[in-house]
mmCIF file of C-alpha atoms in Angstrom:
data_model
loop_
_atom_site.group_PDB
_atom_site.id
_atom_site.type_symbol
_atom_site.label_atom_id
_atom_site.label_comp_id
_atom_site.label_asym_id
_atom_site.label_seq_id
_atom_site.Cartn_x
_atom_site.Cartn_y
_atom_site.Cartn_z
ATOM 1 C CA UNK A 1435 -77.932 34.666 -54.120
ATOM 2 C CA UNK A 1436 -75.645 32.460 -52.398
ATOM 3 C CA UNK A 1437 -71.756 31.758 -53.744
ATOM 4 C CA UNK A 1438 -71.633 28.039 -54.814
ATOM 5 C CA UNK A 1439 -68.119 28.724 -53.569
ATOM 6 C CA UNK A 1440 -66.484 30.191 -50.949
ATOM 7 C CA UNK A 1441 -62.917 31.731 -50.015
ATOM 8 C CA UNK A 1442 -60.301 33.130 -47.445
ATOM 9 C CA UNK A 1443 -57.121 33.261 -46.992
ATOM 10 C CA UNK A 1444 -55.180 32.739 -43.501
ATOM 11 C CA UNK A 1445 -51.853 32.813 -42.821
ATOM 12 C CA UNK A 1446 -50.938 32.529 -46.606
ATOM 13 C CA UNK A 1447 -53.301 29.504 -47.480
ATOM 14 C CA UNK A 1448 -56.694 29.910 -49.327
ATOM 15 C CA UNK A 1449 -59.300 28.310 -48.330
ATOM 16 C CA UNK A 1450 -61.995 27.171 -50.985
ATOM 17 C CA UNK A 1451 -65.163 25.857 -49.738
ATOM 18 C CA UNK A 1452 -67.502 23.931 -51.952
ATOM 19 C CA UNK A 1453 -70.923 25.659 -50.859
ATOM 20 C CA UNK A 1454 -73.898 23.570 -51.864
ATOM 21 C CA UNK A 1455 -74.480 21.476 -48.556
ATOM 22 C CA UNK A 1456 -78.116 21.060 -49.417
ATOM 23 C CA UNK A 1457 -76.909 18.837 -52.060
ATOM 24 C CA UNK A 1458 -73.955 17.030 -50.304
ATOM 25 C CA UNK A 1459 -72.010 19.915 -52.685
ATOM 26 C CA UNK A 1460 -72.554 18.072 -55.695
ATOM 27 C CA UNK A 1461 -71.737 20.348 -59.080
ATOM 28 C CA UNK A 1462 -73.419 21.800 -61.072
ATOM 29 C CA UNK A 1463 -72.547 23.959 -64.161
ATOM 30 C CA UNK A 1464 -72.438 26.966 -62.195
ATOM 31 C CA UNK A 1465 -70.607 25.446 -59.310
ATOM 32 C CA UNK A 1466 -68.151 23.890 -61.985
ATOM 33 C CA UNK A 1467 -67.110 27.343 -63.431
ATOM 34 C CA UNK A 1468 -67.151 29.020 -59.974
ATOM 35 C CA UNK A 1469 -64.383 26.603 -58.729
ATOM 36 C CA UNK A 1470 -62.137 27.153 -61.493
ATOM 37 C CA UNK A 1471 -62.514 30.423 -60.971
ATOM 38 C CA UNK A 1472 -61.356 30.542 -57.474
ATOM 39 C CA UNK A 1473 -58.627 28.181 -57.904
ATOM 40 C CA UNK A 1474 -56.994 30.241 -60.915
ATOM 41 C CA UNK A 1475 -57.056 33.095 -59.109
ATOM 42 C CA UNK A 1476 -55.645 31.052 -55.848
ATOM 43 C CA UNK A 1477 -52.598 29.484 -57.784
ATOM 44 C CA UNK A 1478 -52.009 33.446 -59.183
ATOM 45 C CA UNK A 1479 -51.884 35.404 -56.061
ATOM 46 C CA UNK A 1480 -48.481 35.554 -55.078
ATOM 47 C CA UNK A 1481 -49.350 35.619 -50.939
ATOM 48 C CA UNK A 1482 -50.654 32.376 -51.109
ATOM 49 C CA UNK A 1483 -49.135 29.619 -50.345
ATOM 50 C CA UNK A 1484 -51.022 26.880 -50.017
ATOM 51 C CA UNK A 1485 -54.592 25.477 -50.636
ATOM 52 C CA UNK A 1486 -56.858 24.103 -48.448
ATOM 53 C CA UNK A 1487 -59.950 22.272 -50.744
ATOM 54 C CA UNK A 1488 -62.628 21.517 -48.076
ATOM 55 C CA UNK A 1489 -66.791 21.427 -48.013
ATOM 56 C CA UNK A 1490 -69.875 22.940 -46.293
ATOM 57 C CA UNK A 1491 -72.097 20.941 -44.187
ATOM 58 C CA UNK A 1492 -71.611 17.118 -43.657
ATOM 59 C CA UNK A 1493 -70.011 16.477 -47.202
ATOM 60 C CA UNK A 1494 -66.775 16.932 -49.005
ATOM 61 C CA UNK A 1495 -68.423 16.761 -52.401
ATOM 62 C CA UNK A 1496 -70.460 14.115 -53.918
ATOM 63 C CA UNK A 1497 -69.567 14.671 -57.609
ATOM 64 C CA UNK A 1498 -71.545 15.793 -60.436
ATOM 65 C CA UNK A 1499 -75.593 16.788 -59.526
ATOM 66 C CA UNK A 1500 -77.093 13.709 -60.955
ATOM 67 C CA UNK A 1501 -79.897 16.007 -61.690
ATOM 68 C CA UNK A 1502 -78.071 17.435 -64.589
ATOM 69 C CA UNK A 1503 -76.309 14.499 -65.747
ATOM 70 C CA UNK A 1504 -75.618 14.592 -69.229
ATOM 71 C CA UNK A 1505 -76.938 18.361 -69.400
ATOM 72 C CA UNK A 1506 -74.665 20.820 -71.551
ATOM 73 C CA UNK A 1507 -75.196 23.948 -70.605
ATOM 74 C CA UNK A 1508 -73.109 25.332 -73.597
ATOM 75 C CA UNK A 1509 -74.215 23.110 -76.186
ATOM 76 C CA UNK A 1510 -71.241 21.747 -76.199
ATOM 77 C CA UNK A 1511 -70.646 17.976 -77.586
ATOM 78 C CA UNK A 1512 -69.839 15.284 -74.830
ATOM 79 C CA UNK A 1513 -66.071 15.346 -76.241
ATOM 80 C CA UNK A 1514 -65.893 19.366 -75.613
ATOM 81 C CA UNK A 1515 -67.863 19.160 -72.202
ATOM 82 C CA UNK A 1516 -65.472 16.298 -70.794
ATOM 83 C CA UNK A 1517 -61.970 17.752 -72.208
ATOM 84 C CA UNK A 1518 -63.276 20.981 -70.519
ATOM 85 C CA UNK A 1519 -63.501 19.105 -67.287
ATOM 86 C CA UNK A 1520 -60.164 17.049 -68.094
ATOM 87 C CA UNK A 1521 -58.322 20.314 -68.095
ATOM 88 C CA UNK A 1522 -59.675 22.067 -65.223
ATOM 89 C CA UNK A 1523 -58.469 18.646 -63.189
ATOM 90 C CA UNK A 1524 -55.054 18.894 -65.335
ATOM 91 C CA UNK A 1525 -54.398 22.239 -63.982
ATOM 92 C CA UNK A 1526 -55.158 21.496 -60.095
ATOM 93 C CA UNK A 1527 -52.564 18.636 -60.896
ATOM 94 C CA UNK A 1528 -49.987 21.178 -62.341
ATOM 95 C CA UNK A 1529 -50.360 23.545 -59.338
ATOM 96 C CA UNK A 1530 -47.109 24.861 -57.772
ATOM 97 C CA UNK A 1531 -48.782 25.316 -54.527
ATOM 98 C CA UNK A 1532 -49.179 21.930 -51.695
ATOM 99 C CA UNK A 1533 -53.092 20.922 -51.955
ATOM 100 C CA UNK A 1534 -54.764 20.050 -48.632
ATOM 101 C CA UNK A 1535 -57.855 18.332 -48.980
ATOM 102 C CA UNK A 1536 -60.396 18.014 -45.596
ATOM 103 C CA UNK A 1537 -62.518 15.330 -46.539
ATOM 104 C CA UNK A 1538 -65.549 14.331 -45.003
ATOM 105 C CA UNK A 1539 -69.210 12.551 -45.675
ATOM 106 C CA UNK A 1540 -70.125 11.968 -49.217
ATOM 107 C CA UNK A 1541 -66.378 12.360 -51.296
ATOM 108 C CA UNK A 1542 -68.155 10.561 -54.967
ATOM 109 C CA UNK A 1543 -67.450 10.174 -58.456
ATOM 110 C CA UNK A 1544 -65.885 14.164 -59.460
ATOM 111 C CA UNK A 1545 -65.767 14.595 -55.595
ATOM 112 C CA UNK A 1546 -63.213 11.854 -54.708
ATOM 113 C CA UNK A 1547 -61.034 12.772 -58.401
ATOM 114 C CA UNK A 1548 -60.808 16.230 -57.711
ATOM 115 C CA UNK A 1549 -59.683 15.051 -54.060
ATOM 116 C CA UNK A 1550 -57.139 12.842 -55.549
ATOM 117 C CA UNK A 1551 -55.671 15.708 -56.786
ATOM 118 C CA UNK A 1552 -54.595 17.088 -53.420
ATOM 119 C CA UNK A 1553 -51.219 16.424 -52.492
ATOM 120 C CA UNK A 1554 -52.075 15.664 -48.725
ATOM 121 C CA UNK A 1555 -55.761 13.958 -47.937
ATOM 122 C CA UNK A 1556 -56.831 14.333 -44.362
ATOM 123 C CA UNK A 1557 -60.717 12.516 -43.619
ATOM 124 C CA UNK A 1558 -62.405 12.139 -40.683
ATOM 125 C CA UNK A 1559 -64.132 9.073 -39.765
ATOM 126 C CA UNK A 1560 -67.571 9.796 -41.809
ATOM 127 C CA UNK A 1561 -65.804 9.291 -44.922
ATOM 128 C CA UNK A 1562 -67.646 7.248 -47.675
ATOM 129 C CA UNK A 1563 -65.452 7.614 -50.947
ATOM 130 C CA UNK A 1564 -66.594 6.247 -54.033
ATOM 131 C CA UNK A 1565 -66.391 6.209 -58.161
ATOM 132 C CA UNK A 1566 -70.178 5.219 -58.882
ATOM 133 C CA UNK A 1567 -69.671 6.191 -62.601
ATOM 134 C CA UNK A 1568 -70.347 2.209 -63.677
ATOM 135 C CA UNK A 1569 -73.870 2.543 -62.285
ATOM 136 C CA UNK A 1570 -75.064 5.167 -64.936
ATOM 137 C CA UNK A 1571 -73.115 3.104 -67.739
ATOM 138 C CA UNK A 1572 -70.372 5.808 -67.578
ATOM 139 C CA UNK A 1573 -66.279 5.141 -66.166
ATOM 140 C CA UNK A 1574 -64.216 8.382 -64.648
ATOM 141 C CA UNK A 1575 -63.257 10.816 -67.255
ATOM 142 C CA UNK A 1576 -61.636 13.644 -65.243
ATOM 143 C CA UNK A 1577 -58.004 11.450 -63.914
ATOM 144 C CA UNK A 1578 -59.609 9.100 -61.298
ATOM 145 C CA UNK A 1579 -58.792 5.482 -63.093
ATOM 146 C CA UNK A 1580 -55.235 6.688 -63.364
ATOM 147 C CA UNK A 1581 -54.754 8.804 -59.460
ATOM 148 C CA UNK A 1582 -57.142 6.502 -57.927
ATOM 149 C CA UNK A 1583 -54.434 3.638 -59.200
ATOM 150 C CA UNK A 1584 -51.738 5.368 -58.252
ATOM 151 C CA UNK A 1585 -52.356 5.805 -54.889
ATOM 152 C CA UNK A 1586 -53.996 2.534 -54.110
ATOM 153 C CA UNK A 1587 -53.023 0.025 -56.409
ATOM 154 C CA UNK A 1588 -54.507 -1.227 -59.946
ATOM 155 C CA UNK A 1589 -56.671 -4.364 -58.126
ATOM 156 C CA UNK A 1590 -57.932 -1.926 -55.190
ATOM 157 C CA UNK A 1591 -58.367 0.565 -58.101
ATOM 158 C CA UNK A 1592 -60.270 -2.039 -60.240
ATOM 159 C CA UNK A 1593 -62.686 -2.993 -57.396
ATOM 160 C CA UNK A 1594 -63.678 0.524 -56.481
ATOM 161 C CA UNK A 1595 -64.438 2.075 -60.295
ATOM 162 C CA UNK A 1596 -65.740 -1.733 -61.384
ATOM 163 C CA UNK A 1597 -67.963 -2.228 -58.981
ATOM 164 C CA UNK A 1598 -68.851 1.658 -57.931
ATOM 165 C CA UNK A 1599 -69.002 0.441 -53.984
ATOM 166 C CA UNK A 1600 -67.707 2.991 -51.545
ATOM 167 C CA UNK A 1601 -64.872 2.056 -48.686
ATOM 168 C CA UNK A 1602 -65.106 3.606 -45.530
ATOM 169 C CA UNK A 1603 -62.823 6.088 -44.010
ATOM 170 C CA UNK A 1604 -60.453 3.191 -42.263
ATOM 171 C CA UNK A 1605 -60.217 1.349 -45.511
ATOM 172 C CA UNK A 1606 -59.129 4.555 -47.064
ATOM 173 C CA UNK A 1607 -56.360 5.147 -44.790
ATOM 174 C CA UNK A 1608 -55.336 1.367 -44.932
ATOM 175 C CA UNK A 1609 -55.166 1.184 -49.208
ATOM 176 C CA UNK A 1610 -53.633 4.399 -48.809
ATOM 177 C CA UNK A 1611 -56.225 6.782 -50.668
ATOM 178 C CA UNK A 1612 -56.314 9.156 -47.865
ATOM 179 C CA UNK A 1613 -53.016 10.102 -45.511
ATOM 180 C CA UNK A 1614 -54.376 11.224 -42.567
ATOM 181 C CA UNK A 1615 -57.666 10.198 -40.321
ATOM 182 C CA UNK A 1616 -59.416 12.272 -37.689
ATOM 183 C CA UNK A 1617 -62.285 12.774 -35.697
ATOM 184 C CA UNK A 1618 -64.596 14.869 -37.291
ATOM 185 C CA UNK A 1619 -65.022 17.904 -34.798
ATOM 186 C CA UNK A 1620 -60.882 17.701 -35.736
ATOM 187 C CA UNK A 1621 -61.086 17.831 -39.270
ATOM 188 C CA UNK A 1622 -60.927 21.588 -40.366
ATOM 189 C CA UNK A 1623 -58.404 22.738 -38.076
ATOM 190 C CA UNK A 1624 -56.474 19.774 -38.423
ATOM 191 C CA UNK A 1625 -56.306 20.413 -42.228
ATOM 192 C CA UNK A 1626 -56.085 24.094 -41.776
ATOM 193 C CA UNK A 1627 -52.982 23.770 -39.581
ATOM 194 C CA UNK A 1628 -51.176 21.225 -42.041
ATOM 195 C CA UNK A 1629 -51.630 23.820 -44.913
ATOM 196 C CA UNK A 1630 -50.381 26.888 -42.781
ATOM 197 C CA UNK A 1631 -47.096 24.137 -42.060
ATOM 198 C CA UNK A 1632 -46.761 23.952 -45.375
ATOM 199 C CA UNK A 1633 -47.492 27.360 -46.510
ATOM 200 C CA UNK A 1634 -44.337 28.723 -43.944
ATOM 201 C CA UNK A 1635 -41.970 26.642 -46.394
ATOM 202 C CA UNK A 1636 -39.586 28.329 -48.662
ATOM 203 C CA UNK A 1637 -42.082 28.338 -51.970
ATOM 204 C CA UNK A 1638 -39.857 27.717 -54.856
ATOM 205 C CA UNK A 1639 -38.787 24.444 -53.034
ATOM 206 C CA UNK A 1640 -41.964 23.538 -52.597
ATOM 207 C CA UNK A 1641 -42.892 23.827 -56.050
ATOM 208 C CA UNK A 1642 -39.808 21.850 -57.196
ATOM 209 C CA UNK A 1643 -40.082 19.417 -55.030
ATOM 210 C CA UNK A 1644 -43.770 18.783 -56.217
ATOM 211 C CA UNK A 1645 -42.727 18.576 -59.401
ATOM 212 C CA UNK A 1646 -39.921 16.199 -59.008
ATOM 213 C CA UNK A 1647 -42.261 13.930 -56.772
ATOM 214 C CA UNK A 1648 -45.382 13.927 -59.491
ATOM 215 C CA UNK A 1649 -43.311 13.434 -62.570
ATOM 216 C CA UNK A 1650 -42.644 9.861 -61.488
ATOM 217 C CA UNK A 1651 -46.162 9.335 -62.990
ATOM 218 C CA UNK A 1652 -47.269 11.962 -63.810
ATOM 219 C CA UNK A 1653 -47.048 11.925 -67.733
ATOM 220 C CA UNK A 1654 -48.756 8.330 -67.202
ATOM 221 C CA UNK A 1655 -51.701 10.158 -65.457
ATOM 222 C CA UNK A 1656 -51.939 12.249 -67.889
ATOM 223 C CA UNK A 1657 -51.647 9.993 -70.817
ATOM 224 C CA UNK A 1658 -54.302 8.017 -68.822
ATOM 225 C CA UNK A 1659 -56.877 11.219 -68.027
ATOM 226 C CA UNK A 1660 -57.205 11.665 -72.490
ATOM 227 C CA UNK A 1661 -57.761 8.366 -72.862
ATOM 228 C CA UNK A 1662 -60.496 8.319 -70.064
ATOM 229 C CA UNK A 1663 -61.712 11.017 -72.986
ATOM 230 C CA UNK A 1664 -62.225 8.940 -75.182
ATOM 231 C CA UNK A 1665 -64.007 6.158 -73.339
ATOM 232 C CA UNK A 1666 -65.995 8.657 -72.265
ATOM 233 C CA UNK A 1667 -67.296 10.124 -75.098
ATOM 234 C CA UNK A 1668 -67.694 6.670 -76.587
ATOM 235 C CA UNK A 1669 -70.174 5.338 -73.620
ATOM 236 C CA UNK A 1670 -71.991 8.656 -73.799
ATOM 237 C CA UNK A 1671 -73.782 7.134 -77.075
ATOM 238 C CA UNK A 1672 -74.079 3.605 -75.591
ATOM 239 C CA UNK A 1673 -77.522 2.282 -75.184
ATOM 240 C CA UNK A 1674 -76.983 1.234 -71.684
ATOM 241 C CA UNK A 1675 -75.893 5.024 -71.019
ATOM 242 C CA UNK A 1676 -79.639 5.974 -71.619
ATOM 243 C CA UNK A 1677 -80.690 3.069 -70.042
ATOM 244 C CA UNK A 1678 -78.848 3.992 -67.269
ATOM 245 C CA UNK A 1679 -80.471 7.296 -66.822
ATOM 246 C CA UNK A 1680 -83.961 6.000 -67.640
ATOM 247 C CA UNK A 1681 -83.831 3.728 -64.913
ATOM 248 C CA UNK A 1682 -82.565 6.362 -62.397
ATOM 249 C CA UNK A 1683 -85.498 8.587 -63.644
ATOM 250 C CA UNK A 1684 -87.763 5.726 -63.204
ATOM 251 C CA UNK A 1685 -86.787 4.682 -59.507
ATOM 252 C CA UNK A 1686 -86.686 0.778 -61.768
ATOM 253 C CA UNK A 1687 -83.052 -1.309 -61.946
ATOM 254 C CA UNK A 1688 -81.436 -0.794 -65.292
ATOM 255 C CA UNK A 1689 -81.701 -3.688 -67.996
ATOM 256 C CA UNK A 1690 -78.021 -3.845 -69.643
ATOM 257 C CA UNK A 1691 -77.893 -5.140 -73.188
ATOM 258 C CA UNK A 1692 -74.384 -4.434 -74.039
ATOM 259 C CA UNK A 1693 -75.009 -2.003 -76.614
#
């Protein structure tokens, strides 16, 4: 059986790969835990330096496998499954480590949050990044009202998650949502060689000066990421959240009540 994820290390930075390209890497449960897995164990071992977050085939990661959507593989109540999530995203945004992310293709919903997480965003010029959660009667849960705000502005912000379009890889680097843009045949080693440039620097500065950079918002992003728990969890029981899915099940466009 094939990993979901994948992982090296060169020249002090791990590499993590998502590993579904089939499925533009989109997560599932498996998937899910197999990350969080790999990252723990990146931010533990002491010869690493850096991460590099970075996908298989033509996407970065297009968010959660609508094909499970609302599936709880734990039996676990929508508050439980999304708090789970909340604090797997919590910890990649407590990492003492710098976070490359090579972004490419498909970067959607839990794909572009967890790559507003990185510290440094490098795309190439096949980028599509998007928050579709409004289209399935749902909003962000895992950080991305709050870091997709930060970076780009609360009317940018509002535009993206209200009306779940996608921007292009040029309008990401103009509203500031990604840092760096390359061709694509440039991407990985382009990424690669900014984490080894970071992973040569002294770490404890590193790690300080992370810190002293993100806590100009970070306890607002925080704040922010439980309350997207709560929303959450509310429009999980809305009537236009099964609506939502019925539609998509149905190939039909979704009739909204407000309910």
């Amino acid at each position: 059986m094939t990993s979901t994820i994948l992982t090296r290390t060169e020249d002090g930075v791990r590499v993590i790969s998502y590993n579904r390209p089939e499925r533009h890497n989109a997560i599932d449960d498996e998937m899910g835990d197999a990350f969080r897995d790999a990252f723990a164990s990146a931010v533990e071992d002491q010869s690493v330096r850096a991460i590099l977050l970075r996908g298989e085939g033509k996407s970065f990661c297009s968010g959660r496998d609508v094909s499970v959507l609302g599936h709880r593989a734990r039996d676990e109540s929508d508050f439980d499954f999304v708090r789970r999530a909340q604090d797997g995203r919590l910890a990649i945004q407590d990492c003492p480590k710098p976070i490359v992310a090579a972004l490419k293709g498909g970067v959607i919903g839990g794909g572009c949050e967890g790559a507003l997480c990185a510290d440094i965003r490098v795309a190439d010029s096949t980028l599509k990044m998007a928050l579709p959660e409004i289209n399935f009667g749902l909003l962000p849960d895992t950080g991305g009202t709050q870091l997709l705000a930060t970076a780009i502005g609360s009317s940018r912000a509002k535009y993206m998650i209200l009306s779940g379009d996608p921007i292009d890889a040029e309008t990401a680097l103009s509203w500031g949502a990604v840092d760096f843009l390359v061709a694509p045949d440039e991407l990985d080693t382009f990424a690669l060689d900014m984490a080894k440039k970071l992973a040569s620097k002294p770490p404890i500065a590193l790690a300080m000066g992370k810190q002293m950079i993100d806590q100009m918002h970070g306890g607002a992003i925080r704040n922010g990421t439980r309350q997207e728990l709560m929303a959450q969890t509310a429009l999980f029981l809305t009537e236009d959240y099964k609506e939502a899915r019925a539609a998509h099940r149905e190939g039909r466009t979704p009739n909204y009540k407000g309910r």
